[in-house]
Amino acid sequence: IKNESGYDVVYLSGANNQGDWAEGEIKAKIIRTAKPNFFKVEWFMGNKSKNQDVYCSFDENDLLTFIYSTSDREPESKYLKLYPIATAPAQNEISLKNRIYKSSGSGFFISSDGYIITNHHVVDKLNTVHIFVNDGNISNNKYLGEVILKDKGSDLAILKINDSKFSDIKQVPYNINTNLLNIGENVFTLGFPLLNTMGESVKLTDGVISSKLGFENDINSYQTSVPIQPGNSGGPLFDLNGDLVGVINARHRETDNVGYAIKANVLKNLIDLSDIKIDNSKNQQKRNLSYFGEEYEPFIVIVKGY
């Protein structure tokens, strides 16, 4: 049972090894540590004495392994999750690195020195933010991120890679276009939808501006026909000049291919509140989608946290 510091291990059945044990009693307390997926344990022995020389972690097969440092029992015991029963193979194939994060979304660079845009709801209430940079092997390019500025009202956040392993990237190739787009203008997004089943490669989807107003006539958002899924949140919306025109933040669950993007002028206002210097003077020209897919892919990131 999850609690503020970790989990309680509770007897559901089989509590008959000692006459003073009853089903429903706490058998152990699993306590989070500084290392994700590695826990300190307070294990209550058969006589209910507390053994604090116990640790647990998940092994390569996702078995929960308890390690007893001082005990007359076997040094390890392993437990397998039996319920709920997996209904699709994909659920068994979720990697441990994805499963331990409680939030995942997309983001994109706005400067070469590591400033990144995503949604407020992607990073809200997170203690730790990790940014995965897409330079050929995204799984192995994890950097510690810091939330610099966030605004719940606009659902935007500015992050900064704050990691000694990170070095500046090449110049960001897109401008921020704060002009209002017309209905019918072609747009596209790049992001990381449904990581656990669709994989960790950038996905491009395109559509048009369906309305100059967002959900419930929100003047700060566009409605688009760009197909988006969970995980696209925080991804960029571009026009066919390659300019940034918005930030994906929501989809309409009751319809097909109705999504919403925060307008670029709202993002620009947030950037102006920071000390970030952006270059908005690049010479752009209309290109086909395949060009932008290749050219912009390295600037799109995965944002995860816990």
Short mmCIF file of C-alpha atoms in Angstrom, two decimals:
data_model
loop_
_atom_site.label_atom_id
_atom_site.label_comp_id
_atom_site.label_asym_id
_atom_site.label_seq_id
_atom_site.Cartn_x
_atom_site.Cartn_y
_atom_site.Cartn_z
CA ILE A 1 0.00 0.00 0.00
CA LYS A 2 1.55 3.29 -1.13
CA ASN A 3 2.26 5.95 1.50
CA GLU A 4 4.16 9.25 1.65
CA SER A 5 7.58 7.68 2.19
CA GLY A 6 7.17 4.47 0.18
CA TYR A 7 4.96 1.43 0.76
CA ASP A 8 3.48 -0.71 3.52
CA VAL A 9 3.66 -4.49 3.04
CA VAL A 10 0.43 -5.99 4.40
CA TYR A 11 -0.53 -9.59 5.05
CA LEU A 12 -3.45 -10.54 2.80
CA SER A 13 -3.41 -14.22 3.69
CA GLY A 14 -1.16 -16.89 5.15
CA ALA A 15 -0.52 -15.08 8.45
CA ASN A 16 -0.47 -18.31 10.43
CA ASN A 17 3.25 -18.75 11.08
CA GLN A 18 2.88 -17.18 14.55
CA GLY A 19 -0.12 -17.17 16.79
CA ASP A 20 0.16 -13.43 17.36
CA TRP A 21 0.01 -12.50 13.62
CA ALA A 22 -3.26 -11.63 11.87
CA GLU A 23 -4.19 -10.94 8.28
CA GLY A 24 -4.16 -7.21 7.54
CA GLU A 25 -1.18 -6.45 9.79
CA ILE A 26 1.88 -4.65 8.44
CA LYS A 27 4.72 -7.06 7.69
CA ALA A 28 7.22 -4.50 6.44
CA LYS A 29 7.73 -0.85 5.53
CA ILE A 30 9.47 -0.06 2.22
CA ILE A 31 11.16 3.34 2.33
CA ARG A 32 12.42 5.31 -0.68
CA THR A 33 16.10 6.23 -0.89
CA ALA A 34 18.11 8.66 -3.02
CA LYS A 35 18.52 5.94 -5.65
CA PRO A 36 15.39 5.30 -7.75
CA ASN A 37 14.04 1.77 -7.46
CA PHE A 38 16.26 0.88 -4.47
CA PHE A 39 14.62 0.89 -1.05
CA LYS A 40 15.41 0.65 2.64
CA VAL A 41 13.16 -1.78 4.50
CA GLU A 42 11.91 -2.19 8.04
CA TRP A 43 11.06 -5.90 8.19
CA PHE A 44 9.07 -7.29 11.11
CA MET A 45 10.31 -10.73 12.03
CA GLY A 46 8.18 -13.67 13.10
CA ASN A 47 8.28 -12.49 16.70
CA LYS A 48 7.45 -8.94 15.53
CA SER A 49 10.90 -7.57 16.28
CA LYS A 50 12.07 -4.99 13.76
CA ASN A 51 14.93 -5.88 11.43
CA GLN A 52 16.33 -2.72 9.82
CA ASP A 53 19.18 -4.45 7.99
CA VAL A 54 16.98 -5.21 5.00
CA TYR A 55 16.92 -3.67 1.51
CA CYS A 56 14.92 -4.31 -1.61
CA SER A 57 15.03 -3.59 -5.32
CA PHE A 58 13.72 -4.84 -8.66
CA ASP A 59 15.95 -7.23 -10.57
CA GLU A 60 16.28 -7.65 -14.34
CA ASN A 61 13.09 -9.73 -14.44
CA ASP A 62 11.09 -7.18 -12.41
CA LEU A 63 11.04 -9.49 -9.40
CA LEU A 64 10.90 -7.58 -6.12
CA THR A 65 13.97 -8.82 -4.26
CA PHE A 66 14.41 -8.43 -0.50
CA ILE A 67 17.99 -8.65 0.79
CA TYR A 68 18.47 -9.55 4.46
CA SER A 69 21.86 -8.42 5.79
CA THR A 70 21.60 -10.02 9.22
CA SER A 71 19.18 -12.89 9.56
CA ASP A 72 19.13 -16.62 10.12
CA ARG A 73 16.94 -17.01 7.03
CA GLU A 74 18.01 -17.12 3.38
CA PRO A 75 19.86 -13.91 2.39
CA GLU A 76 17.33 -13.09 -0.35
CA SER A 77 13.67 -13.62 -1.15
CA LYS A 78 11.92 -12.74 -4.40
CA TYR A 79 8.31 -11.79 -5.04
CA LEU A 80 6.41 -11.68 -8.31
CA LYS A 81 3.42 -9.40 -8.96
CA LEU A 82 0.44 -11.61 -9.83
CA TYR A 83 -2.44 -9.15 -9.99
CA PRO A 84 -3.85 -7.55 -12.06
CA ILE A 85 -3.14 -10.11 -14.75
CA ALA A 86 -1.48 -8.57 -17.82
CA THR A 87 -3.92 -8.42 -20.74
CA ALA A 88 -1.44 -7.39 -23.44
CA PRO A 89 2.20 -8.31 -24.04
CA ALA A 90 3.14 -4.63 -24.12
CA GLN A 91 2.35 -4.32 -20.44
CA ASN A 92 4.95 -7.00 -19.68
CA GLU A 93 7.53 -5.29 -21.83
CA ILE A 94 7.50 -1.90 -20.12
CA SER A 95 11.09 -1.21 -19.18
CA LEU A 96 11.96 -0.42 -15.61
CA LYS A 97 13.26 3.04 -16.52
CA ASN A 98 9.80 3.97 -17.83
CA ARG A 99 7.84 2.35 -15.02
CA ILE A 100 9.44 4.21 -12.14
CA TYR A 101 8.57 7.67 -13.50
CA LYS A 102 5.21 9.13 -12.56
CA SER A 103 5.17 11.73 -15.35
CA SER A 104 6.34 11.71 -18.96
CA GLY A 105 5.97 14.21 -21.76
CA SER A 106 7.72 15.96 -24.61
CA GLY A 107 9.72 19.15 -24.72
CA PHE A 108 11.99 21.14 -27.02
CA PHE A 109 15.08 23.34 -26.88
CA ILE A 110 14.75 27.10 -27.23
CA SER A 111 18.46 27.82 -26.79
CA SER A 112 21.73 26.01 -27.33
CA ASP A 113 22.71 26.26 -23.64
CA GLY A 114 20.03 23.89 -22.42
CA TYR A 115 16.78 25.80 -21.92
CA ILE A 116 13.73 23.69 -22.72
CA ILE A 117 9.98 24.27 -22.97
CA THR A 118 7.33 21.81 -21.82
CA ASN A 119 3.91 21.89 -20.13
CA HIS A 120 3.28 22.88 -16.55
CA HIS A 121 1.24 19.71 -16.03
CA VAL A 122 4.18 17.53 -17.14
CA VAL A 123 6.48 18.79 -14.34
CA ASP A 124 4.00 19.94 -11.69
CA LYS A 125 4.67 18.44 -8.23
CA LEU A 126 7.80 16.59 -9.36
CA ASN A 127 10.81 16.43 -7.07
CA THR A 128 13.21 15.26 -9.77
CA VAL A 129 13.16 16.01 -13.51
CA HIS A 130 15.15 14.07 -16.09
CA ILE A 131 15.60 15.22 -19.67
CA PHE A 132 16.46 12.72 -22.39
CA VAL A 133 18.24 14.40 -25.31
CA ASN A 134 17.77 12.92 -28.75
CA ASP A 135 21.24 12.60 -30.29
CA GLY A 136 21.13 9.07 -31.63
CA ASN A 137 20.61 7.00 -28.47
CA ILE A 138 18.06 8.80 -26.36
CA SER A 139 17.82 6.13 -23.65
CA ASN A 140 21.44 6.71 -22.66
CA ASN A 141 21.39 10.51 -22.80
CA LYS A 142 19.66 11.35 -19.53
CA TYR A 143 20.40 14.67 -17.85
CA LEU A 144 19.22 16.24 -14.63
CA GLY A 145 16.83 19.12 -15.27
CA GLU A 146 15.72 22.10 -13.21
CA VAL A 147 12.38 23.90 -13.37
CA ILE A 148 13.27 27.56 -13.95
CA LEU A 149 9.80 29.01 -14.40
CA LYS A 150 6.32 27.55 -14.61
CA ASP A 151 2.85 28.98 -15.01
CA LYS A 152 -0.25 26.93 -14.29
CA GLY A 153 -2.56 29.39 -16.04
CA SER A 154 -0.83 29.03 -19.40
CA ASP A 155 0.21 25.40 -18.74
CA LEU A 156 3.81 26.22 -19.66
CA ALA A 157 7.14 25.59 -17.97
CA ILE A 158 10.75 26.50 -18.71
CA LEU A 159 13.38 23.91 -17.78
CA LYS A 160 17.16 24.08 -17.77
CA ILE A 161 19.53 21.13 -18.08
CA ASN A 162 21.63 21.42 -14.94
CA ASP A 163 24.08 18.58 -15.38
CA SER A 164 27.88 18.59 -15.66
CA LYS A 165 27.67 15.92 -18.37
CA PHE A 166 25.77 18.25 -20.71
CA SER A 167 27.51 20.40 -23.29
CA ASP A 168 25.85 23.01 -25.46
CA ILE A 169 24.04 21.84 -28.58
CA LYS A 170 24.12 23.49 -31.98
CA GLN A 171 22.00 26.57 -32.66
CA VAL A 172 18.25 26.04 -32.48
CA PRO A 173 17.01 26.24 -36.10
CA TYR A 174 13.54 27.72 -35.60
CA ASN A 175 12.12 31.17 -34.82
CA ILE A 176 9.15 31.86 -32.55
CA ASN A 177 6.27 33.16 -34.68
CA THR A 178 3.88 35.14 -32.49
CA ASN A 179 1.57 36.14 -35.35
CA LEU A 180 -1.97 34.75 -35.29
CA LEU A 181 -2.40 31.85 -37.71
CA ASN A 182 -5.39 31.56 -40.02
CA ILE A 183 -7.87 28.72 -40.08
CA GLY A 184 -6.67 26.05 -42.48
CA GLU A 185 -2.95 26.74 -42.17
CA ASN A 186 -0.85 23.58 -42.20
CA VAL A 187 0.98 22.71 -38.98
CA PHE A 188 2.82 19.73 -37.51
CA THR A 189 4.23 18.52 -34.22
CA LEU A 190 7.14 16.35 -33.12
CA GLY A 191 7.05 14.43 -29.86
CA PHE A 192 7.09 11.18 -27.93
CA PRO A 193 3.54 9.79 -27.62
CA LEU A 194 2.82 6.56 -25.74
CA LEU A 195 6.47 5.76 -24.97
CA ASN A 196 5.78 2.34 -23.51
CA THR A 197 4.18 0.97 -26.67
CA MET A 198 5.27 3.28 -29.51
CA GLY A 199 8.93 3.45 -28.53
CA GLU A 200 11.47 6.19 -27.97
CA SER A 201 11.80 7.56 -31.49
CA VAL A 202 10.41 10.97 -32.41
CA LYS A 203 6.95 10.87 -34.01
CA LEU A 204 5.73 13.51 -36.50
CA THR A 205 2.04 14.15 -37.08
CA ASP A 206 0.46 16.95 -39.08
CA GLY A 207 -2.85 18.69 -39.64
CA VAL A 208 -4.32 22.17 -39.87
CA ILE A 209 -5.43 24.98 -37.61
CA SER A 210 -9.12 24.16 -37.08
CA SER A 211 -9.94 27.21 -34.99
CA LYS A 212 -8.21 30.32 -33.71
CA LEU A 213 -9.75 29.55 -30.31
CA GLY A 214 -9.04 26.62 -28.04
CA PHE A 215 -11.14 24.56 -25.65
CA GLU A 216 -14.21 26.47 -24.48
CA ASN A 217 -13.15 29.44 -26.65
CA ASP A 218 -9.81 29.92 -24.92
CA ILE A 219 -8.16 32.86 -26.71
CA ASN A 220 -4.66 31.67 -25.72
CA SER A 221 -4.91 28.39 -27.64
CA TYR A 222 -5.47 26.98 -31.11
CA GLN A 223 -7.64 24.03 -31.96
CA THR A 224 -5.90 21.73 -34.44
CA SER A 225 -6.55 18.53 -36.36
CA VAL A 226 -3.05 17.24 -35.57
CA PRO A 227 -3.31 13.70 -34.11
CA ILE A 228 -1.83 13.69 -30.61
CA GLN A 229 -1.67 11.13 -27.81
CA PRO A 230 -0.57 11.05 -24.17
CA GLY A 231 3.12 11.91 -24.22
CA ASN A 232 2.77 14.62 -26.87
CA SER A 233 2.17 17.17 -24.11
CA GLY A 234 4.87 19.84 -24.17
CA GLY A 235 5.85 19.19 -27.77
CA PRO A 236 6.25 22.02 -30.29
CA LEU A 237 3.75 23.03 -32.97
CA PHE A 238 5.39 24.31 -36.19
CA ASP A 239 4.13 25.86 -39.41
CA LEU A 240 5.52 24.88 -42.81
CA ASN A 241 8.07 27.68 -42.66
CA GLY A 242 9.54 25.77 -39.73
CA ASP A 243 8.59 28.47 -37.23
CA LEU A 244 7.40 27.60 -33.75
CA VAL A 245 3.75 28.65 -33.51
CA GLY A 246 2.55 26.85 -30.39
CA VAL A 247 3.02 24.22 -27.69
CA ILE A 248 0.86 21.07 -27.63
CA ASN A 249 -0.95 20.68 -24.31
CA ALA A 250 -4.25 18.79 -24.63
CA ARG A 251 -6.54 16.67 -26.75
CA HIS A 252 -10.31 16.29 -26.78
CA ARG A 253 -11.05 12.79 -25.47
CA GLU A 254 -14.55 12.60 -26.92
CA THR A 255 -13.51 13.19 -30.54
CA ASP A 256 -10.91 12.03 -33.05
CA ASN A 257 -7.95 14.25 -33.95
CA VAL A 258 -9.00 17.33 -32.03
CA GLY A 259 -6.09 18.79 -30.13
CA TYR A 260 -5.07 22.07 -28.58
CA ALA A 261 -1.87 24.08 -28.59
CA ILE A 262 -0.89 27.13 -26.55
CA LYS A 263 -0.18 30.05 -28.87
CA ALA A 264 3.42 31.15 -29.34
CA ASN A 265 2.76 34.71 -28.12
CA VAL A 266 1.83 33.27 -24.70
CA LEU A 267 5.10 31.35 -24.65
CA LYS A 268 7.03 34.46 -25.71
CA ASN A 269 5.54 36.39 -22.79
CA LEU A 270 6.78 33.71 -20.38
CA ILE A 271 10.25 33.71 -21.93
CA ASP A 272 10.38 37.50 -21.57
CA LEU A 273 9.94 37.08 -17.81
CA SER A 274 13.19 35.09 -17.71
CA ASP A 275 16.78 36.01 -18.54
CA ILE A 276 16.88 33.67 -21.54
CA LYS A 277 18.24 35.16 -24.74
CA ILE A 278 16.82 33.64 -27.91
CA ASP A 279 17.78 34.19 -31.52
CA ASN A 280 14.65 35.00 -33.52
CA SER A 281 16.31 36.24 -36.71
CA LYS A 282 16.82 33.05 -38.71
CA ASN A 283 15.99 33.08 -42.44
CA GLN A 284 13.22 30.53 -42.91
CA GLN A 285 11.57 29.14 -46.02
CA LYS A 286 8.83 26.64 -46.72
CA ARG A 287 10.02 23.04 -46.76
CA ASN A 288 8.42 19.63 -46.92
CA LEU A 289 7.75 17.65 -43.75
CA SER A 290 10.54 15.15 -44.33
CA TYR A 291 13.08 17.99 -44.17
CA PHE A 292 11.77 19.25 -40.84
CA GLY A 293 11.49 15.75 -39.43
CA GLU A 294 15.21 15.16 -39.92
CA GLU A 295 16.41 18.69 -39.17
CA TYR A 296 14.38 19.26 -36.01
CA GLU A 297 14.55 15.78 -34.47
CA PRO A 298 17.68 16.46 -32.33
CA PHE A 299 15.97 19.42 -30.64
CA ILE A 300 12.97 17.45 -29.34
CA VAL A 301 13.40 15.86 -25.89
CA ILE A 302 11.64 13.50 -23.49
CA VAL A 303 10.79 14.98 -20.09
CA LYS A 304 10.24 12.55 -17.19
CA GLY A 305 10.05 12.94 -13.46
CA TYR A 306 9.12 11.52 -10.08
#
